[in-house]
Coordinates of C-alpha atoms and ligand atoms in Angstrom, one line a residue:
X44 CA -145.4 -21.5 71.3
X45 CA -142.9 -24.1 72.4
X46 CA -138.9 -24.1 71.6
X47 CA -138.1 -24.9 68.1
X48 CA -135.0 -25.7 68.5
X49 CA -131.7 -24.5 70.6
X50 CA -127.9 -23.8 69.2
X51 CA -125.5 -23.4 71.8
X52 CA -122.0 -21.9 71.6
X53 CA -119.2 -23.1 73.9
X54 CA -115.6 -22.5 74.5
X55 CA -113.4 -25.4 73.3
X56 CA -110.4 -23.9 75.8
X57 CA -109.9 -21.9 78.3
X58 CA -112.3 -19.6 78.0
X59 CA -111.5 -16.1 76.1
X60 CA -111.9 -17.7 72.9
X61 CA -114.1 -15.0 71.0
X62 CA -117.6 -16.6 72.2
X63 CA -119.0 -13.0 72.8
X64 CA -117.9 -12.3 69.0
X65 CA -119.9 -15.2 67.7
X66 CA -123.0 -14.9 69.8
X67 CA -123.2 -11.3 68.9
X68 CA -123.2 -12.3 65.4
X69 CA -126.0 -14.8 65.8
X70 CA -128.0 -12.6 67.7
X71 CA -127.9 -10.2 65.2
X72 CA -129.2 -12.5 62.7
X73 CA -132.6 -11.9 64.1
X74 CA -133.1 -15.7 63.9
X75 CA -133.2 -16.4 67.5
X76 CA -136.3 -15.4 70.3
X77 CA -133.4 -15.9 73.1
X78 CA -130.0 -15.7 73.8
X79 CA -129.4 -17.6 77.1
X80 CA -126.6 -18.2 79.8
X81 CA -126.5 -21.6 81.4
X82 CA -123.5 -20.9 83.5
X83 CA -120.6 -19.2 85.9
X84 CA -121.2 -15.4 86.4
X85 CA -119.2 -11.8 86.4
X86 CA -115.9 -13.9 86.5
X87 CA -116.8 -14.5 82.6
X88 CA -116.0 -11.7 79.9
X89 CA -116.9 -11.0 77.0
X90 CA -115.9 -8.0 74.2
X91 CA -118.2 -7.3 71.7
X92 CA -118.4 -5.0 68.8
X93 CA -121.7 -3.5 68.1
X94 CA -122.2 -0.6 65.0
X95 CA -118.1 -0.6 65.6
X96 CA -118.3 0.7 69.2
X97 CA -116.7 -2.2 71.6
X98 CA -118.4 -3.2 74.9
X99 CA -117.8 -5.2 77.7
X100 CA -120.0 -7.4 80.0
X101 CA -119.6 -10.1 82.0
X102 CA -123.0 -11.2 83.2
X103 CA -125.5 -10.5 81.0
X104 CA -126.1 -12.2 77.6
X105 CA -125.1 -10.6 74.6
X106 CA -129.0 -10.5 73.0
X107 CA -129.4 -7.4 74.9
X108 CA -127.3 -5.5 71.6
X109 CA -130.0 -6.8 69.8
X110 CA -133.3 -6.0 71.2
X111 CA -133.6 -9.8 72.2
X112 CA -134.6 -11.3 75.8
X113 CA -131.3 -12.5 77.5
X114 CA -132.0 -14.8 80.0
X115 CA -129.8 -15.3 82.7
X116 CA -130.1 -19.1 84.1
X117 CA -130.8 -21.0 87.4
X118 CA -127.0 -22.2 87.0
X119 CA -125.7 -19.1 87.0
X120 CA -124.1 -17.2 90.2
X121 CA -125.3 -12.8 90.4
X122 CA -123.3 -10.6 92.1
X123 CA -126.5 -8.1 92.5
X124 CA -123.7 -5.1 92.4
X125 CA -122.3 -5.9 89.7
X126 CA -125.2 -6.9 87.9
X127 CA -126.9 -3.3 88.5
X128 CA -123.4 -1.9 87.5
X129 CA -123.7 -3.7 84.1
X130 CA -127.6 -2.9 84.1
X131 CA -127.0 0.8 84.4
X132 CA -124.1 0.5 81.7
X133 CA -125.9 -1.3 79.3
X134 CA -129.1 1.5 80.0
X135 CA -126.5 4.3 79.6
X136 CA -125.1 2.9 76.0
X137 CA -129.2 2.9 74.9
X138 CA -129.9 -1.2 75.1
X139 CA -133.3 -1.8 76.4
X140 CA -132.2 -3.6 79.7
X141 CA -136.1 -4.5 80.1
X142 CA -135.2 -7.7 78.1
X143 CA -132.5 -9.2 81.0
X144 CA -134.1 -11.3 83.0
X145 CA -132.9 -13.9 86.1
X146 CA -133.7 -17.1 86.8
X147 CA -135.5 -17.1 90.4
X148 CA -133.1 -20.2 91.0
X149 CA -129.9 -18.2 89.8
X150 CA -127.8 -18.5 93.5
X151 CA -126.9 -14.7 95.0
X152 CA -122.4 -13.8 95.4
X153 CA -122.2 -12.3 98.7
X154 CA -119.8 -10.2 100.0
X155 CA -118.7 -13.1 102.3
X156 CA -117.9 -15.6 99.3
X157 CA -115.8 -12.8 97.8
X158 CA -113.9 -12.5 101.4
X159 CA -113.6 -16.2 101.5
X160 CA -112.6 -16.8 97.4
X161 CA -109.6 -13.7 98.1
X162 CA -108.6 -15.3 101.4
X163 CA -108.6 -18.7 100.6
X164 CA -108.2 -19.1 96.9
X165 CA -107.0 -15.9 95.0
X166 CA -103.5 -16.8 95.2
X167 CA -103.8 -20.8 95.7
X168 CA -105.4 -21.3 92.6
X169 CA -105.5 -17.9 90.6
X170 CA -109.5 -17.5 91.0
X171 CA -111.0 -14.4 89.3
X172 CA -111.8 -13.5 92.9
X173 CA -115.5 -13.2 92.4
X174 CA -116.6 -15.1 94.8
X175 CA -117.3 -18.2 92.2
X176 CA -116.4 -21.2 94.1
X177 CA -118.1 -20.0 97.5
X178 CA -120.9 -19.2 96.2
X179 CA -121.5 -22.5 93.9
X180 CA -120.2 -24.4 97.3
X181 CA -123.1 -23.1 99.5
X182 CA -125.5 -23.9 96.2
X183 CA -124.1 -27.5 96.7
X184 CA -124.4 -27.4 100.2
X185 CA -128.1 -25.8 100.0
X186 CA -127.6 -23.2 102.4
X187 CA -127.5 -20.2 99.8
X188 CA -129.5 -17.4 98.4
X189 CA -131.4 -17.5 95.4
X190 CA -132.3 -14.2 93.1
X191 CA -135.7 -14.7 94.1
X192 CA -135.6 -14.2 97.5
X193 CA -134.3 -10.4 97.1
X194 CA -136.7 -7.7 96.1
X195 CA -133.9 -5.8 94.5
X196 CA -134.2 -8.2 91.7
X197 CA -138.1 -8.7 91.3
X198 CA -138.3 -6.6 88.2
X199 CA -135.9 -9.1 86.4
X200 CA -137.4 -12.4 87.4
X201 CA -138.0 -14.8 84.5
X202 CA -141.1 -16.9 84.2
X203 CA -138.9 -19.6 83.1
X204 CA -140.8 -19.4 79.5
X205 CA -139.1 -20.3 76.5
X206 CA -140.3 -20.6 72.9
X207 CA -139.4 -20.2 69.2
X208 CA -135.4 -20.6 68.6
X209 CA -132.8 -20.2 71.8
X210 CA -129.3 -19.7 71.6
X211 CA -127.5 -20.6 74.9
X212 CA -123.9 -18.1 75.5
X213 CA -121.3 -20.4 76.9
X214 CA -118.7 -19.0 79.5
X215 CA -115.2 -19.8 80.3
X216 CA -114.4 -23.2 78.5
X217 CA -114.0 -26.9 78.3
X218 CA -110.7 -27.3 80.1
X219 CA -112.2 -25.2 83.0
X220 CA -115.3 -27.4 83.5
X221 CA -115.7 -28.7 86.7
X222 CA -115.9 -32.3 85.5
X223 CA -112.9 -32.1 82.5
X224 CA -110.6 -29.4 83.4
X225 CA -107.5 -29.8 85.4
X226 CA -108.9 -30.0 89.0
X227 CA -108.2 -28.1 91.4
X228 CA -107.4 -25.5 88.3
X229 CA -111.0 -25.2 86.8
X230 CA -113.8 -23.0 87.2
X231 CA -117.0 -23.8 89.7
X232 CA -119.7 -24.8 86.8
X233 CA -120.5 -26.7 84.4
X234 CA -119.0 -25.2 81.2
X235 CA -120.4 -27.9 78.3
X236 CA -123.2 -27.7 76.3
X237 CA -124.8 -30.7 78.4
X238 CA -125.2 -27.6 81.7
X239 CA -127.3 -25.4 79.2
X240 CA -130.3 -27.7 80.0
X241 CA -130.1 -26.6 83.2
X242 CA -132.0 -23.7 81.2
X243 CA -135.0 -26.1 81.1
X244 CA -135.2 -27.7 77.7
X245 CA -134.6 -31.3 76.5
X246 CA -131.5 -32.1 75.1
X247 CA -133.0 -33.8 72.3
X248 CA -134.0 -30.2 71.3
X249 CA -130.3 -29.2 70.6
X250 CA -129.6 -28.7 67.3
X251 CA -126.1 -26.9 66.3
X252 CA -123.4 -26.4 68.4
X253 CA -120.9 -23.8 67.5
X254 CA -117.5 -24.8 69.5
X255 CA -114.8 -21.6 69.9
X256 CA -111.3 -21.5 69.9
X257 CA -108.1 -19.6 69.0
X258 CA -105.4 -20.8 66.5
X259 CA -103.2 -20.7 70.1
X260 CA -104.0 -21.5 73.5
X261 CA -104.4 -18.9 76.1
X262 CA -104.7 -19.1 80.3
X263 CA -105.4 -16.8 82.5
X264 CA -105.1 -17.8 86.1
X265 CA -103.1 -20.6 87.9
X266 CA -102.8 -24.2 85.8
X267 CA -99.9 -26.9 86.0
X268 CA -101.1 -27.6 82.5
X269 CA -99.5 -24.0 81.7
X270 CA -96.1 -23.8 83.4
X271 CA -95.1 -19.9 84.3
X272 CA -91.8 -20.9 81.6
X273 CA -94.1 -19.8 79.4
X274 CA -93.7 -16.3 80.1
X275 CA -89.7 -16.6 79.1
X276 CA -90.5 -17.7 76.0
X277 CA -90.0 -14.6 73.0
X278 CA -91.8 -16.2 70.2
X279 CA -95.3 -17.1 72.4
X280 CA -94.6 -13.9 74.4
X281 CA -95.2 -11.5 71.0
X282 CA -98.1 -13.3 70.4
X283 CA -99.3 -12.6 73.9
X284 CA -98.3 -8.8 72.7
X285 CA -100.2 -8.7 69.2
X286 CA -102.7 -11.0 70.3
X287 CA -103.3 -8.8 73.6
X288 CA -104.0 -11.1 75.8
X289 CA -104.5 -9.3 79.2
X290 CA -108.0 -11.0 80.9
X291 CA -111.2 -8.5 80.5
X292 CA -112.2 -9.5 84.0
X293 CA -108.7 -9.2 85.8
X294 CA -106.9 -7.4 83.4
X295 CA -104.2 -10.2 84.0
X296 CA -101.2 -10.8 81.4
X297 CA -102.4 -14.3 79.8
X298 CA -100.4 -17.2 79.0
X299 CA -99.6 -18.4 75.8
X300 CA -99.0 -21.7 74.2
X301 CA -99.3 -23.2 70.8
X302 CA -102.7 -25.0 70.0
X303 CA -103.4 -28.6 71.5
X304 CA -104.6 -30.2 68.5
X305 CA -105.4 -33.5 71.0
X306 CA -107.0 -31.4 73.6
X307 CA -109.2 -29.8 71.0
X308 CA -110.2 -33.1 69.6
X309 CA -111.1 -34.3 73.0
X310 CA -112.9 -30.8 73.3
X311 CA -114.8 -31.2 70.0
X312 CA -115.6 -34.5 70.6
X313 CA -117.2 -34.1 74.3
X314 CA -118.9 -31.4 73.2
X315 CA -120.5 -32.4 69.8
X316 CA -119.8 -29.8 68.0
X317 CA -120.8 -29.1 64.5
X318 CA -119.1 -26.0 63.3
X319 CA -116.0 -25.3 64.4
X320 CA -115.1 -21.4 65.2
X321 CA -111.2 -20.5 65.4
X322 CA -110.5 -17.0 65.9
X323 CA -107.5 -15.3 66.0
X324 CA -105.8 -16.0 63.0
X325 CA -104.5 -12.4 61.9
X326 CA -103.0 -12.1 65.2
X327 CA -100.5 -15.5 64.3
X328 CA -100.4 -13.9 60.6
X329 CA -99.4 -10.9 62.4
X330 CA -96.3 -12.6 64.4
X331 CA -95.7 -14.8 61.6
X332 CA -94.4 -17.9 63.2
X333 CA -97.2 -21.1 62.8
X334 CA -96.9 -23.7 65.2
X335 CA -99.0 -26.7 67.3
X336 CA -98.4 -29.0 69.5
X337 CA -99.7 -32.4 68.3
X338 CA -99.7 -35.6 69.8
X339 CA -96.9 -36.6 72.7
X340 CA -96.6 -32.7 72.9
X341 CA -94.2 -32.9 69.9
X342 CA -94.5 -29.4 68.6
X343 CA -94.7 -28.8 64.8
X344 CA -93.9 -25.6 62.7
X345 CA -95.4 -24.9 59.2
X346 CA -94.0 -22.5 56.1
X347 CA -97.3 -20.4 56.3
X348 CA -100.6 -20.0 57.8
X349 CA -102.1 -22.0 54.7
X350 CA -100.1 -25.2 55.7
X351 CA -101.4 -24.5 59.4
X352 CA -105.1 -24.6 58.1
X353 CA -104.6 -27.5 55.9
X354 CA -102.9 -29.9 58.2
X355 CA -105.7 -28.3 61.2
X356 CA -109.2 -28.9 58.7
X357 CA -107.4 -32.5 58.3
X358 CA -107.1 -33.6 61.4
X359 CA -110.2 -32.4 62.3
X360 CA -112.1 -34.2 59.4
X361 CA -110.8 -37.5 60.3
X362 CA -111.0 -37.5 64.4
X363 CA -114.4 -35.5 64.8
X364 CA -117.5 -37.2 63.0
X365 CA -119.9 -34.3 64.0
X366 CA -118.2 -31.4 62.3
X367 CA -119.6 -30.3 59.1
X368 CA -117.8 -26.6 59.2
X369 CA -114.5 -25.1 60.2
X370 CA -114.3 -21.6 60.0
X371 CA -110.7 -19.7 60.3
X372 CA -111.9 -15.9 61.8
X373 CA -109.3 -13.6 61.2
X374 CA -111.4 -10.4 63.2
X375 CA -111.8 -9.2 65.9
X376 CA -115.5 -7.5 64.9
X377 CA -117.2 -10.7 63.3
X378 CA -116.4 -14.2 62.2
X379 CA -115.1 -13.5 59.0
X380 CA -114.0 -10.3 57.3
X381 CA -113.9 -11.9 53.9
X382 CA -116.3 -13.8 53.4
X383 CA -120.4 -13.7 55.4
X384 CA -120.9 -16.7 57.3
X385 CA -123.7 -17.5 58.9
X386 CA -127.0 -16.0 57.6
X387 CA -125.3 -13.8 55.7
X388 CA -124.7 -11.4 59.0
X389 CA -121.8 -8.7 59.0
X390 CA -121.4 -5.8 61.1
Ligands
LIG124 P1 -113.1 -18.6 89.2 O1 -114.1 -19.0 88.1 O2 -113.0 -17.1 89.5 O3 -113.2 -19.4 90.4 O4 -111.6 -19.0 88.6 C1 -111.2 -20.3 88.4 C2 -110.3 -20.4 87.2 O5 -111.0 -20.2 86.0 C3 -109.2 -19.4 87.2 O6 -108.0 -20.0 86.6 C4 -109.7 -18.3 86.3 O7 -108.7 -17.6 85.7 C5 -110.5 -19.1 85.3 N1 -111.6 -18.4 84.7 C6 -112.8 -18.1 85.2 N2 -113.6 -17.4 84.3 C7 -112.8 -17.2 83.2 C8 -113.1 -16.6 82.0 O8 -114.1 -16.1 81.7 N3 -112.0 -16.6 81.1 C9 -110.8 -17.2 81.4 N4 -110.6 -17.8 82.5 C10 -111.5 -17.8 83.4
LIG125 MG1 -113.6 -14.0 78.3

């Protein structure tokens, strides 16, 4: 059977923008044969809520709550440890873990790059110190080690067979692509829906593309783009509180600004997306205080969360010709609490 189609979800930020929320959704739709990761490795995380019960992972793609094959992709970086770590929890919690497979291609983290990322870039430039960027430089350089050169892993290897309809699991986000985000203060891969073809399909077969935000911007990690200030400011600080914004890799306190509306355009537009994800918005309903920053960083405050939306969807409509949906999530469980987006899915 060849590949229907493929829908890909991607971060529109910085990452931490409730991707593992939405894929788990999809995935439990039953509508697709694959969930897939193009991208980055353990220095991604994602929460998801499955029958209530939350879980964490950072590697492996959130199919494997749902009985689906969840492909990890020849762009992607393994930590073996870690990997077996994740492997044994996922086992423990009752998942069938026969369903993850690797990519033969997928480059090995060694001890080395995790020496070299804490020596050289921990502090510089606030890595997740996973040994990311040393690993993805000896890819580039062609002198590293690929998953299918260690037994270890033989039992996982993929075919690199695809069919029926794949949905590809973005990690991190669009301002921490290699290309677009604020070099030197971006991640090591290729975070936009373009690096999911690494996967092997043509791009021509994409069809939706689900982009994922929050109604404020988070960091975690170093950025000039997100000034420490931040911290000394109350208002963003109790959203950072409510919001708990702690990283699920680092368990780092997170930074906080109000949304980018022009950045997210940018973000929206690069990316093609069609349906437009923002989570979060109990947590600024929570706090009670609605504000964005909009063009020449003039920030702008609005009566109630209503007026927020409104001025958001219009925007939106008039700068970003592929969006047909924009959906406000206000839970941390699925997109929606109200209402049941999305093939009619809830948890
Ligand atoms: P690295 O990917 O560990 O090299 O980290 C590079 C930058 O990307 C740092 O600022 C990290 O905090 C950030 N980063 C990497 N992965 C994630 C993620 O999954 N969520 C949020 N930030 C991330
Ligand atoms: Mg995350």
């Amino acid at each position: 059977m060849d590949i229907s189609h493929v829908d890909i979800c991607c971060g529109l930020a910085w990452g931490d923008e409730a991707k593992g929320k939405i894929v788990s959704q999809f995935a439990k739709s039953g509508k697709y044969n694959f969930i897939c990761r193009w991208g980055g490795g353990n220095n991604a995380g994602h929460t998801v809520y499955v029958n209530s019960i939350k879980y964490k992972t950072h590697l492996i793609p959130c199919g494997i709550f749902y009985d689906i094959p969840s492909i990890i992709g020849p762009d992607c970086v393994v930590n073996i440890k870690s990997f077996f770590e994740e492997v044994e929890y996922l086992k423990q919690n009752g998942f069938n873990t026969s369903l993850i497979k690797i990519s033969s291609k997928a480059h090995i983290v060694t001890d080395k790059h995790i020496e070299d990322d804490i020596k050289e870039l921990k502090q510089k430039q606030g890595t997740t110190a996973k040994g990311i960027a040393p690993c993805y430089s000896d890819k580039y350089k062609r002198v590293g080690k690929r998953a299918g050169e260690y037994a270890d892993l033989s039992y996982f290897l993929w075919d690199e067979k695809l069919h029926g309809a794949v949905l590809c699991e973005g990690a991190q986000g669009f301002w921490l692509d290699i290309n677009y985000g604020n070099y030197p203060y971006v991640t090591s891969s290729t975070t936009l829906p373009y690096g999911a073809c690494s996967l092997g399909f043509s791009p021509k077969l994409i069809n939706e593309i689900y982009g994922a935000v929050k109604i404020y911007d988070t960091r975690s990690g170093i950025d000039t783009d997100f000034p420490e200030s931040l911290f000394d400011d109350e208002e963003l600080n109790k959203i950072g509180e409510v919001g708990k914004e702690f990283g699920v890799t680092t368990n780092r306190r997170r930074k906080v600004n109000w949304l980018n509306i022009c950045k997210l355009i940018k973000a929206i537009n690069v990316t093609g997306t069609t349906s437009l994800i923002i989570s979060k918005v109990d947590v600024l309903e929570q706090v009670n205080i609605f504000k964005l920053i909009d063009a020449d960083n003039v920030i702008i405050k609005f009566d109630n969360m209503n007026q927020m939306k409104f001025y958001i969807e219009t925007i939106i409509k008039k700068e970003c010709k592929n969006i047909k949906d924009i959906i406000f999530s206000d839970s941390p469980y699925q997109i929606n609490d109200k209402k049941e987006y999305f093939f009619n899915t809830t948890i």
